Tab-separated table of C-alpha atoms in Angstrom:
chain	number	residue	atom	x	y	z
G	1	UNK	CA	-99.568	-99.873	-80.796
G	2	UNK	CA	-103.022	-100.238	-82.349
G	3	UNK	CA	-104.859	-99.976	-79.020
G	4	UNK	CA	-103.274	-96.629	-77.987
G	5	UNK	CA	-103.976	-95.182	-81.432
G	6	UNK	CA	-107.650	-96.180	-81.284
G	7	UNK	CA	-107.929	-94.714	-77.788
G	8	UNK	CA	-106.255	-91.449	-78.745
G	9	UNK	CA	-108.465	-90.945	-81.789
G	10	UNK	CA	-111.760	-90.157	-79.924
G	11	UNK	CA	-109.769	-88.057	-77.468
G	12	UNK	CA	-108.392	-85.992	-80.349
G	13	UNK	CA	-111.932	-85.579	-81.718
G	14	UNK	CA	-113.204	-84.289	-78.368
G	15	UNK	CA	-110.295	-81.854	-78.023
G	16	UNK	CA	-110.781	-80.692	-81.611
G	17	UNK	CA	-114.478	-80.030	-80.913
G	18	UNK	CA	-113.658	-77.857	-77.901
G	19	UNK	CA	-111.057	-75.933	-79.881
G	20	UNK	CA	-113.501	-75.522	-82.778
G	21	UNK	CA	-116.122	-74.082	-80.465
G	22	UNK	CA	-113.616	-71.570	-79.150
G	23	UNK	CA	-112.613	-70.598	-82.676
G	24	UNK	CA	-116.260	-70.293	-83.805
G	25	UNK	CA	-117.159	-68.020	-80.861
G	26	UNK	CA	-114.574	-65.376	-81.687
G	27	UNK	CA	-116.084	-63.744	-84.852
G	28	UNK	CA	-119.630	-63.911	-83.507
G	29	UNK	CA	-118.550	-62.384	-80.204
G	30	UNK	CA	-117.005	-59.499	-82.155
G	31	UNK	CA	-120.325	-58.994	-83.966
G	32	UNK	CA	-122.227	-58.975	-80.655
G	33	UNK	CA	-119.742	-56.457	-79.284
G	34	UNK	CA	-120.413	-54.191	-82.283
G	35	UNK	CA	-124.171	-54.475	-81.679
G	36	UNK	CA	-123.775	-53.443	-78.055
G	37	UNK	CA	-121.658	-50.468	-79.182
G	38	UNK	CA	-124.402	-49.357	-81.615
G	39	UNK	CA	-127.091	-49.451	-78.917
G	40	UNK	CA	-124.805	-47.649	-76.468
G	41	UNK	CA	-124.328	-44.821	-78.955
G	42	UNK	CA	-128.088	-44.437	-79.348
G	43	UNK	CA	-128.528	-44.159	-75.601
G	44	UNK	CA	-125.794	-41.538	-75.430
G	45	UNK	CA	-127.388	-39.518	-78.263
G	46	UNK	CA	-130.616	-39.350	-76.300
G	47	UNK	CA	-128.814	-38.335	-73.074
G	48	UNK	CA	-130.360	-41.248	-71.267
G	49	UNK	CA	-133.893	-40.458	-72.498
G	50	UNK	CA	-136.265	-43.061	-73.884
G	51	UNK	CA	-135.289	-44.518	-77.228
G	52	UNK	CA	-138.714	-43.731	-78.656
G	53	UNK	CA	-137.667	-40.099	-78.511
G	54	UNK	CA	-134.939	-40.773	-81.072
G	55	UNK	CA	-135.639	-38.454	-84.083
G	56	UNK	CA	-137.271	-41.278	-86.075
G	57	UNK	CA	-139.607	-42.551	-83.390
G	58	UNK	CA	-141.058	-45.270	-85.607
G	59	UNK	CA	-137.759	-47.177	-85.565
G	60	UNK	CA	-136.919	-49.475	-82.611
G	61	UNK	CA	-133.543	-50.548	-81.259
G	62	UNK	CA	-133.723	-53.850	-83.189
G	63	UNK	CA	-133.549	-51.876	-86.446
G	64	UNK	CA	-129.981	-50.920	-85.582
G	65	UNK	CA	-129.003	-54.598	-85.261
G	66	UNK	CA	-128.270	-56.887	-88.164
G	67	UNK	CA	-130.296	-60.075	-88.027
G	68	UNK	CA	-130.528	-63.123	-90.260
G	69	UNK	CA	-132.739	-66.163	-90.865
G	70	UNK	CA	-130.569	-68.539	-88.787
G	71	UNK	CA	-130.200	-66.977	-85.339
G	72	UNK	CA	-132.531	-64.807	-83.302
G	73	UNK	CA	-131.300	-61.546	-81.762
G	74	UNK	CA	-132.528	-60.166	-78.439
G	75	UNK	CA	-131.645	-56.898	-76.747
G	76	UNK	CA	-132.531	-55.066	-73.593
G	77	UNK	CA	-131.846	-51.540	-72.289
G	78	UNK	CA	-132.483	-50.856	-68.616
G	79	UNK	CA	-132.114	-47.367	-67.121
G	80	UNK	CA	-130.061	-46.363	-64.149
G	81	UNK	CA	-133.076	-46.576	-61.833
G	82	UNK	CA	-133.930	-50.054	-63.086
G	83	UNK	CA	-136.691	-48.801	-65.387
G	84	UNK	CA	-137.286	-50.562	-68.673
G	85	UNK	CA	-136.238	-48.493	-71.673
G	86	UNK	CA	-136.430	-50.781	-74.686
G	87	UNK	CA	-135.978	-54.358	-75.921
G	88	UNK	CA	-137.006	-57.814	-74.755
G	89	UNK	CA	-138.147	-57.859	-71.152
G	90	UNK	CA	-137.512	-61.644	-70.888
G	91	UNK	CA	-133.756	-61.277	-71.388
G	92	UNK	CA	-132.296	-61.925	-67.911
G	93	UNK	CA	-129.869	-59.363	-66.473
G	94	UNK	CA	-126.369	-60.346	-65.309
G	95	UNK	CA	-125.785	-61.613	-61.781
G	96	UNK	CA	-123.879	-59.394	-59.308
G	97	UNK	CA	-123.818	-56.216	-61.480
G	98	UNK	CA	-121.634	-54.360	-58.969
G	99	UNK	CA	-118.585	-56.456	-59.833
G	100	UNK	CA	-118.574	-55.249	-63.473
G	101	UNK	CA	-116.822	-52.035	-64.519
G	102	UNK	CA	-118.618	-49.435	-66.590
G	103	UNK	CA	-117.643	-49.009	-70.238
G	104	UNK	CA	-116.410	-52.577	-70.755
G	105	UNK	CA	-118.183	-55.042	-73.057
G	106	UNK	CA	-118.407	-58.435	-71.376
G	107	UNK	CA	-119.782	-61.832	-72.440
G	108	UNK	CA	-121.713	-64.595	-70.738
G	109	UNK	CA	-123.781	-67.677	-71.583
G	110	UNK	CA	-127.455	-67.637	-70.607
G	111	UNK	CA	-130.896	-68.888	-71.694
G	112	UNK	CA	-134.075	-67.174	-72.878
G	113	UNK	CA	-137.330	-69.028	-73.387
G	114	UNK	CA	-135.392	-72.246	-72.706
G	115	UNK	CA	-132.967	-71.582	-75.562
G	116	UNK	CA	-129.209	-71.127	-74.895
G	117	UNK	CA	-127.878	-67.771	-76.008
G	118	UNK	CA	-124.620	-65.859	-76.011
G	119	UNK	CA	-124.993	-62.454	-74.319
G	120	UNK	CA	-122.808	-59.346	-74.722
G	121	UNK	CA	-123.492	-56.587	-72.190
G	122	UNK	CA	-122.057	-53.382	-70.818
G	123	UNK	CA	-122.809	-50.749	-68.185
G	124	UNK	CA	-122.527	-47.061	-69.016
G	125	UNK	CA	-122.807	-44.030	-66.836
G	126	UNK	CA	-125.677	-41.604	-67.712
G	127	UNK	CA	-126.391	-38.209	-66.170
G	128	UNK	CA	-128.904	-38.253	-63.335
G	129	UNK	CA	-130.029	-34.647	-63.738
G	130	UNK	CA	-128.881	-33.627	-60.243
G	131	UNK	CA	-125.707	-33.393	-58.210
G	132	UNK	CA	-125.865	-37.095	-57.333
G	133	UNK	CA	-123.509	-39.663	-58.832
G	134	UNK	CA	-124.266	-40.830	-62.412
G	135	UNK	CA	-126.537	-43.812	-62.740
G	136	UNK	CA	-125.549	-47.012	-64.572
G	137	UNK	CA	-127.552	-47.977	-67.635
G	138	UNK	CA	-127.458	-51.667	-68.734
G	139	UNK	CA	-127.254	-52.437	-72.437
G	140	UNK	CA	-127.139	-56.077	-73.555
G	141	UNK	CA	-127.581	-58.028	-76.796
G	142	UNK	CA	-128.142	-61.788	-77.007
G	143	UNK	CA	-127.938	-64.199	-79.934
G	144	UNK	CA	-128.861	-67.875	-80.283
G	145	UNK	CA	-126.088	-70.343	-81.067
G	146	UNK	CA	-127.129	-71.896	-84.377
G	147	UNK	CA	-124.456	-70.282	-86.587
G	148	UNK	CA	-121.797	-71.017	-83.976
G	149	UNK	CA	-122.766	-74.712	-83.860
G	150	UNK	CA	-122.784	-74.890	-87.648
G	151	UNK	CA	-119.314	-73.357	-87.894
G	152	UNK	CA	-117.975	-75.681	-85.172
G	153	UNK	CA	-119.435	-78.689	-86.988
G	154	UNK	CA	-117.865	-77.583	-90.246
G	155	UNK	CA	-114.486	-77.331	-88.512
G	156	UNK	CA	-114.963	-80.789	-86.981
G	157	UNK	CA	-115.868	-82.234	-90.360
G	158	UNK	CA	-112.825	-80.627	-91.908
G	159	UNK	CA	-110.619	-82.264	-89.276
G	160	UNK	CA	-112.294	-85.656	-88.825
G	161	UNK	CA	-112.754	-86.567	-92.463
G	162	UNK	CA	-109.015	-86.388	-93.202
G	163	UNK	CA	-108.413	-88.437	-90.058
G	164	UNK	CA	-110.517	-91.252	-91.487
G	165	UNK	CA	-108.018	-91.353	-94.339
G	166	UNK	CA	-104.869	-90.643	-92.325
G	167	UNK	CA	-105.528	-93.153	-89.526
G	168	UNK	CA	-105.508	-96.283	-91.750
G	169	UNK	CA	-102.389	-94.943	-93.471
G	170	UNK	CA	-100.720	-94.444	-90.066
G	171	UNK	CA	-101.694	-97.946	-88.979
G	172	UNK	CA	-100.313	-99.405	-92.210
G	173	UNK	CA	-97.057	-97.478	-91.810
G	174	UNK	CA	-96.720	-98.536	-88.167
G	175	UNK	CA	-97.433	-102.148	-89.074
G	176	UNK	CA	-94.858	-102.038	-91.855
G	177	UNK	CA	-92.241	-100.301	-89.690
G	178	UNK	CA	-92.656	-102.719	-86.784
G	179	UNK	CA	-92.606	-105.755	-89.052
G	180	UNK	CA	-89.454	-104.473	-90.751
G	181	UNK	CA	-87.846	-103.500	-87.451
G	182	UNK	CA	-88.615	-106.817	-85.759
G	183	UNK	CA	-87.553	-108.995	-88.680
G	184	UNK	CA	-83.898	-109.116	-87.465
G	185	UNK	CA	-85.196	-110.380	-84.103
G	186	UNK	CA	-87.130	-113.123	-85.844
G	187	UNK	CA	-84.034	-114.056	-87.823
G	188	UNK	CA	-81.959	-114.070	-84.631
G	189	UNK	CA	-84.551	-116.320	-83.010
G	190	UNK	CA	-84.385	-118.761	-85.902
G	191	UNK	CA	-80.572	-118.814	-85.814
G	192	UNK	CA	-80.582	-119.566	-82.095
G	193	UNK	CA	-83.190	-122.310	-82.492
G	194	UNK	CA	-81.191	-123.881	-85.320
G	195	UNK	CA	-78.057	-124.167	-83.182
G	196	UNK	CA	-76.996	-127.609	-81.999
G	197	UNK	CA	-77.035	-128.108	-78.218
G	198	UNK	CA	-73.239	-128.104	-77.950
G	199	UNK	CA	-72.709	-124.895	-79.944
G	200	UNK	CA	-71.671	-122.209	-77.441
G	201	UNK	CA	-69.969	-119.906	-79.930
G	202	UNK	CA	-70.770	-116.158	-79.738
G	203	UNK	CA	-73.877	-114.881	-81.495
G	204	UNK	CA	-73.175	-112.584	-84.441
G	205	UNK	CA	-74.391	-109.072	-83.621
G	206	UNK	CA	-73.832	-107.478	-87.036
G	207	UNK	CA	-77.470	-107.849	-88.176
G	208	UNK	CA	-79.028	-107.229	-84.777
G	209	UNK	CA	-80.906	-103.946	-84.098
G	210	UNK	CA	-78.839	-101.423	-82.168
G	211	UNK	CA	-81.314	-101.424	-79.267
G	212	UNK	CA	-80.642	-105.079	-78.366
G	213	UNK	CA	-76.903	-105.112	-79.108
G	214	UNK	CA	-76.111	-104.868	-75.346
G	215	UNK	CA	-78.439	-107.830	-74.729
G	216	UNK	CA	-76.630	-109.917	-77.344
G	217	UNK	CA	-73.305	-108.880	-75.810
G	218	UNK	CA	-74.437	-110.008	-72.355
G	219	UNK	CA	-75.680	-113.288	-73.824
G	220	UNK	CA	-72.310	-113.857	-75.506
G	221	UNK	CA	-70.548	-113.218	-72.182
G	222	UNK	CA	-72.809	-115.778	-70.506
G	223	UNK	CA	-72.096	-118.298	-73.290
G	224	UNK	CA	-68.353	-117.740	-72.817
G	225	UNK	CA	-68.635	-118.365	-69.059
G	226	UNK	CA	-70.768	-121.441	-69.684
G	227	UNK	CA	-68.284	-122.762	-72.236
G	228	UNK	CA	-65.423	-122.256	-69.772
G	229	UNK	CA	-67.354	-124.036	-67.035
G	230	UNK	CA	-68.170	-126.981	-69.301
G	231	UNK	CA	-64.542	-127.233	-70.427
G	232	UNK	CA	-63.411	-127.276	-66.798
G	233	UNK	CA	-65.927	-130.014	-65.993
G	234	UNK	CA	-64.773	-132.063	-68.964
G	235	UNK	CA	-61.139	-131.745	-67.885
G	236	UNK	CA	-62.098	-132.590	-64.321
G	237	UNK	CA	-63.975	-135.718	-65.397
G	238	UNK	CA	-61.093	-136.777	-67.657
G	239	UNK	CA	-58.548	-136.215	-64.878
G	240	UNK	CA	-60.721	-137.994	-62.335
G	241	UNK	CA	-61.160	-140.988	-64.640
G	242	UNK	CA	-57.427	-141.095	-65.209
G	243	UNK	CA	-56.694	-140.900	-61.478
G	244	UNK	CA	-59.194	-143.638	-60.691
G	245	UNK	CA	-57.509	-146.042	-63.083
G	246	UNK	CA	-54.430	-146.454	-60.882
G	247	UNK	CA	-56.084	-147.646	-57.635
G	248	UNK	CA	-58.645	-149.740	-59.511
G	249	UNK	CA	-55.937	-151.401	-61.605
G	250	UNK	CA	-53.907	-152.062	-58.463
G	251	UNK	CA	-56.910	-153.606	-56.712
G	252	UNK	CA	-57.605	-155.861	-59.680
G	253	UNK	CA	-53.964	-156.944	-59.937
G	254	UNK	CA	-53.711	-157.688	-56.197
G	255	UNK	CA	-56.972	-159.643	-56.203
G	256	UNK	CA	-55.849	-161.725	-59.217
G	257	UNK	CA	-52.474	-162.318	-57.568
G	258	UNK	CA	-54.135	-163.431	-54.335
G	259	UNK	CA	-56.298	-165.880	-56.273
G	260	UNK	CA	-53.217	-167.500	-57.805
G	261	UNK	CA	-51.294	-167.741	-54.517
G	262	UNK	CA	-51.333	-170.879	-52.376
G	263	UNK	CA	-49.038	-169.718	-49.616
G	264	UNK	CA	-50.930	-168.051	-46.772
G	265	UNK	CA	-48.229	-165.426	-46.233
G	266	UNK	CA	-48.339	-164.365	-49.889
G	267	UNK	CA	-52.117	-164.271	-49.828
G	268	UNK	CA	-51.981	-162.109	-46.690
G	269	UNK	CA	-49.485	-159.777	-48.330
G	270	UNK	CA	-51.672	-159.434	-51.423
G	271	UNK	CA	-54.719	-158.719	-49.268
G	272	UNK	CA	-52.804	-155.982	-47.430
G	273	UNK	CA	-51.933	-154.354	-50.748
G	274	UNK	CA	-55.565	-154.727	-51.822
G	275	UNK	CA	-56.698	-152.960	-48.657
G	276	UNK	CA	-54.241	-150.093	-49.258
G	277	UNK	CA	-55.454	-149.719	-52.847
G	278	UNK	CA	-59.091	-149.693	-51.732
G	279	UNK	CA	-58.245	-147.083	-49.074
G	280	UNK	CA	-56.582	-144.881	-51.715
G	281	UNK	CA	-59.579	-145.279	-54.021
G	282	UNK	CA	-61.979	-144.443	-51.202
G	283	UNK	CA	-60.020	-141.319	-50.295
G	284	UNK	CA	-59.901	-140.232	-53.940
G	285	UNK	CA	-63.659	-140.681	-54.346
G	286	UNK	CA	-64.332	-138.767	-51.109
G	287	UNK	CA	-62.141	-135.889	-52.245
G	288	UNK	CA	-63.806	-135.816	-55.659
G	289	UNK	CA	-67.187	-135.602	-53.938
G	290	UNK	CA	-65.893	-132.899	-51.592
G	291	UNK	CA	-64.587	-130.847	-54.524
G	292	UNK	CA	-67.851	-131.220	-56.431
G	293	UNK	CA	-69.772	-130.203	-53.311
G	294	UNK	CA	-67.520	-127.158	-52.823
G	295	UNK	CA	-67.978	-126.003	-56.410
G	296	UNK	CA	-71.767	-126.161	-56.147
G	297	UNK	CA	-72.139	-124.182	-52.922
G	298	UNK	CA	-74.005	-120.832	-53.105
G	299	UNK	CA	-71.678	-118.059	-54.195
G	300	UNK	CA	-73.557	-115.105	-52.686
G	301	UNK	CA	-73.267	-116.092	-49.057
G	302	UNK	CA	-76.919	-117.125	-48.719
G	303	UNK	CA	-75.889	-120.292	-46.810
G	304	UNK	CA	-73.487	-118.447	-44.488
G	305	UNK	CA	-73.990	-118.088	-40.756
G	306	UNK	CA	-72.011	-116.652	-37.824
G	307	UNK	CA	-69.214	-119.013	-36.739
G	308	UNK	CA	-66.828	-118.903	-33.800
G	309	UNK	CA	-63.593	-119.845	-35.574
G	310	UNK	CA	-61.683	-121.131	-32.520
G	311	UNK	CA	-64.485	-123.512	-31.570
G	312	UNK	CA	-64.789	-124.851	-35.133
G	313	UNK	CA	-61.008	-125.381	-35.437
G	314	UNK	CA	-60.789	-127.119	-32.046
G	315	UNK	CA	-63.474	-129.596	-33.098
G	316	UNK	CA	-61.692	-130.438	-36.356
G	317	UNK	CA	-58.334	-130.882	-34.615
G	318	UNK	CA	-59.903	-133.321	-32.141
G	319	UNK	CA	-61.077	-135.463	-35.056
G	320	UNK	CA	-57.460	-135.859	-36.232
G	321	UNK	CA	-55.851	-136.641	-32.868
G	322	UNK	CA	-55.991	-140.429	-33.309
G	323	UNK	CA	-54.486	-140.204	-36.801
G	324	UNK	CA	-51.605	-138.100	-35.438
G	325	UNK	CA	-50.975	-140.675	-32.681
G	326	UNK	CA	-50.859	-143.463	-35.271
G	327	UNK	CA	-48.223	-141.564	-37.269
G	328	UNK	CA	-46.292	-140.477	-34.156
G	329	UNK	CA	-46.788	-136.779	-34.894
G	330	UNK	CA	-47.404	-134.105	-32.252
G	331	UNK	CA	-50.688	-132.364	-33.240
G	332	UNK	CA	-51.135	-129.084	-31.356
G	333	UNK	CA	-53.754	-126.319	-31.216
G	334	UNK	CA	-53.380	-122.670	-30.242
G	335	UNK	CA	-56.176	-120.126	-29.808
G	336	UNK	CA	-56.550	-116.639	-28.280
G	337	UNK	CA	-58.479	-115.855	-25.111
G	338	UNK	CA	-61.102	-113.822	-26.976
G	339	UNK	CA	-63.802	-114.880	-29.423
G	340	UNK	CA	-63.214	-114.659	-33.180
G	341	UNK	CA	-66.445	-114.480	-35.171
G	342	UNK	CA	-66.659	-114.945	-38.933
G	343	UNK	CA	-69.442	-115.549	-41.448
G	344	UNK	CA	-69.299	-118.776	-43.424
G	345	UNK	CA	-70.515	-122.277	-44.109
G	346	UNK	CA	-69.468	-124.499	-41.157
G	347	UNK	CA	-69.455	-127.738	-43.136
G	348	UNK	CA	-67.261	-126.326	-45.914
G	349	UNK	CA	-64.839	-124.669	-43.490
G	350	UNK	CA	-64.433	-127.984	-41.618
G	351	UNK	CA	-63.672	-129.631	-44.963
G	352	UNK	CA	-61.077	-126.929	-45.686
G	353	UNK	CA	-59.293	-127.363	-42.345
G	354	UNK	CA	-59.476	-131.161	-42.551
G	355	UNK	CA	-57.665	-131.086	-45.901
G	356	UNK	CA	-54.978	-128.784	-44.516
G	357	UNK	CA	-54.405	-131.041	-41.493
G	358	UNK	CA	-54.460	-134.192	-43.665
G	359	UNK	CA	-51.808	-132.742	-45.984
G	360	UNK	CA	-49.674	-131.646	-43.027
G	361	UNK	CA	-49.826	-135.095	-41.405
G	362	UNK	CA	-49.033	-136.879	-44.671
G	363	UNK	CA	-45.939	-134.834	-45.440
G	364	UNK	CA	-44.583	-134.555	-41.891
G	365	UNK	CA	-42.220	-137.408	-40.939
G	366	UNK	CA	-42.665	-139.366	-37.713
G	367	UNK	CA	-41.516	-137.449	-34.685
G	368	UNK	CA	-42.429	-134.116	-36.234
G	369	UNK	CA	-45.162	-131.695	-35.238
G	370	UNK	CA	-48.248	-130.080	-36.756
G	371	UNK	CA	-49.788	-126.993	-35.163
G	372	UNK	CA	-53.177	-125.431	-35.891
G	373	UNK	CA	-53.339	-121.804	-34.799
G	374	UNK	CA	-56.243	-119.328	-34.662
G	375	UNK	CA	-55.620	-115.604	-34.207
G	376	UNK	CA	-56.811	-112.277	-35.557
G	377	UNK	CA	-55.747	-108.803	-36.633
G	378	UNK	CA	-57.870	-105.694	-36.476
G	379	UNK	CA	-59.981	-106.725	-39.499
G	380	UNK	CA	-59.054	-110.322	-40.340
G	381	UNK	CA	-59.408	-113.723	-38.749
G	382	UNK	CA	-56.286	-115.862	-39.298
G	383	UNK	CA	-56.260	-119.680	-39.445
G	384	UNK	CA	-52.799	-121.240	-39.757
G	385	UNK	CA	-51.594	-124.836	-40.154
G	386	UNK	CA	-47.843	-125.322	-39.839
G	387	UNK	CA	-45.788	-128.492	-40.038
G	388	UNK	CA	-42.180	-129.607	-39.841
G	389	UNK	CA	-42.161	-131.487	-43.140
G	390	UNK	CA	-40.055	-130.993	-46.280
G	391	UNK	CA	-41.838	-127.747	-47.193
G	392	UNK	CA	-43.069	-126.533	-50.586
G	393	UNK	CA	-40.462	-124.992	-52.915
G	394	UNK	CA	-41.139	-121.407	-54.012
G	395	UNK	CA	-41.493	-122.442	-57.669
G	396	UNK	CA	-44.159	-125.048	-56.806
G	397	UNK	CA	-46.399	-122.841	-54.660
G	398	UNK	CA	-48.283	-121.424	-57.636
G	399	UNK	CA	-49.179	-124.944	-58.861
G	400	UNK	CA	-50.032	-126.902	-55.722
G	401	UNK	CA	-53.610	-125.511	-55.761
G	402	UNK	CA	-54.269	-127.048	-59.183
G	403	UNK	CA	-56.308	-130.238	-59.424
G	404	UNK	CA	-54.350	-133.499	-59.382
G	405	UNK	CA	-51.040	-131.630	-59.168
G	406	UNK	CA	-48.404	-133.365	-57.059
G	407	UNK	CA	-44.806	-132.395	-56.409
G	408	UNK	CA	-42.401	-134.836	-58.029
G	409	UNK	CA	-40.289	-136.860	-55.644
G	410	UNK	CA	-42.565	-136.363	-52.653
G	411	UNK	CA	-43.088	-140.159	-52.308
G	412	UNK	CA	-46.361	-139.562	-50.449
G	413	UNK	CA	-49.649	-141.188	-51.381
G	414	UNK	CA	-52.273	-138.676	-52.383
G	415	UNK	CA	-54.641	-137.542	-55.107
G	416	UNK	CA	-53.545	-133.930	-55.547
G	417	UNK	CA	-57.042	-132.615	-54.719
G	418	UNK	CA	-56.620	-131.445	-51.114
G	419	UNK	CA	-55.339	-127.942	-51.798
G	420	UNK	CA	-57.667	-127.567	-54.806
G	421	UNK	CA	-60.573	-128.099	-52.394
G	422	UNK	CA	-59.014	-125.582	-49.986
G	423	UNK	CA	-58.726	-122.931	-52.707
G	424	UNK	CA	-62.313	-123.451	-53.914
G	425	UNK	CA	-63.798	-123.107	-50.417
G	426	UNK	CA	-61.587	-120.103	-49.629
G	427	UNK	CA	-62.723	-118.287	-52.791
G	428	UNK	CA	-66.362	-118.852	-51.885
G	429	UNK	CA	-65.733	-117.207	-48.503
G	430	UNK	CA	-63.780	-114.294	-49.962
G	431	UNK	CA	-60.667	-115.532	-48.148
G	432	UNK	CA	-57.039	-115.754	-49.194
G	433	UNK	CA	-54.681	-118.720	-48.795
G	434	UNK	CA	-50.934	-118.070	-48.604
G	435	UNK	CA	-47.981	-120.476	-48.330
G	436	UNK	CA	-44.832	-119.719	-46.300
G	437	UNK	CA	-41.948	-121.615	-44.779
G	438	UNK	CA	-42.428	-122.577	-41.145
G	439	UNK	CA	-40.611	-119.880	-39.101
G	440	UNK	CA	-40.330	-122.313	-36.162
G	441	UNK	CA	-38.630	-125.136	-38.117
G	442	UNK	CA	-35.105	-126.018	-36.928
G	443	UNK	CA	-33.821	-128.464	-39.571
G	444	UNK	CA	-32.475	-127.048	-42.853
G	445	UNK	CA	-33.578	-130.231	-44.615
G	446	UNK	CA	-37.086	-129.905	-43.207
G	447	UNK	CA	-38.033	-126.196	-43.544
G	448	UNK	CA	-41.673	-127.027	-42.969
G	449	UNK	CA	-44.737	-125.345	-44.380
G	450	UNK	CA	-47.159	-122.744	-43.030
G	451	UNK	CA	-50.503	-122.345	-44.802
G	452	UNK	CA	-52.433	-119.263	-43.737
G	453	UNK	CA	-56.122	-118.602	-44.370
G	454	UNK	CA	-57.158	-114.923	-44.000
G	455	UNK	CA	-60.900	-114.222	-43.792
G	456	UNK	CA	-62.834	-111.092	-42.829
G	457	UNK	CA	-64.072	-110.770	-39.260
G	458	UNK	CA	-67.804	-110.689	-38.736
G	459	UNK	CA	-67.419	-108.379	-35.734
G	460	UNK	CA	-64.078	-106.555	-35.951
G	461	UNK	CA	-63.894	-105.742	-32.252
G	462	UNK	CA	-61.186	-108.212	-31.188
G	463	UNK	CA	-57.993	-106.777	-29.631
G	464	UNK	CA	-55.453	-105.737	-32.233
G	465	UNK	CA	-52.520	-108.088	-32.605
G	466	UNK	CA	-49.349	-107.629	-34.592
G	467	UNK	CA	-49.643	-109.224	-38.018
G	468	UNK	CA	-46.491	-111.336	-38.376
G	469	UNK	CA	-45.324	-111.924	-41.965
G	470	UNK	CA	-43.605	-115.249	-42.550
G	471	UNK	CA	-41.223	-115.892	-45.376
């Protein structure tokens, strides 16, 4: 704040000088006006005749004016015909006399003998001695500006000298106020610097200035979100480490058992178990990587692009055809005749659908069917995966999207990450995932499952289709 104060100080001096000049002009202008009035009265007493015909002819017009030793007074009286009557011939007349009204005392700035003067003047009507219109007589009095300058300087001194005292006091007060006001910020800075790296507790806002309380509140909200994210990562790492122990322990046990065997059939059996354990470990690692990749995708849609949903789904289904043949499951695909456009990340949506198909194939017994269906309503694109497996009980549907959660008694190999990946990708796309029973299942023991993904259309111009609700 020091720089603005130092800049405003000379500006205040300049403004004060202009105001002082205006104030100093007022009393001296009144005195000049009185002098013009005195001369005007003398001209009227003489009925427009020469001033030397005033009763005391030895006195001139200057004797009626009050002079002093500081300023010089000048006057001039010019008759209605332009003839010189009395005064100083060098005093210049006003410009454009016709625009001035008679009887009014006016002021102007002018020069005489190279010296600036303040001039008061008036026009008065005097008889012409005939029937013609009255003639205008010019009466003007001029004064040099010494007393005015002295008074203005005295006013400036009276204002500036106190400022020399007040300005340092103001600067000291501002310095003290800012230092006192910013001291809580410095203390807050020291408290934050003294925190250990793992301290994400809220910052105390009791001693913080009111102006930055919202900033501290926003920072505390960010710390809370960061703490929640770190806690989730810690739990994820702990769960992942726990889940990895089982396949790794199985692989180690099978390898040690194979080393101790001498019978070729037993060795072959141990190697088969080792291969299954390695396959389970590989799948678990791939799903962990897929989940980590899904959680670190841009949240604002910056990586999204237009996608034709039917084409993307058809490509994913083709990738799983061989797996369905191996498990003796009928894998089908249904799509409408029109295009369904959405906005999303193609790689992540393929991962989502792959996990849905993988889950459906794993839980559907041999001889069953899995169908992938693409359709749309007026505003939503619908992606459905239905199977003829054992279904998901109503009480379990709220938990199956949790990490590493598996339904007890399912007797199916898995990591419990597939639907967690599906939920994460769906949330990033602003989509919803719902679980229903398969309305086309025929066996009471195998009610099947229908998982529906609802996502906004990019171009909502597809034909409207009845939105069927499954239960």
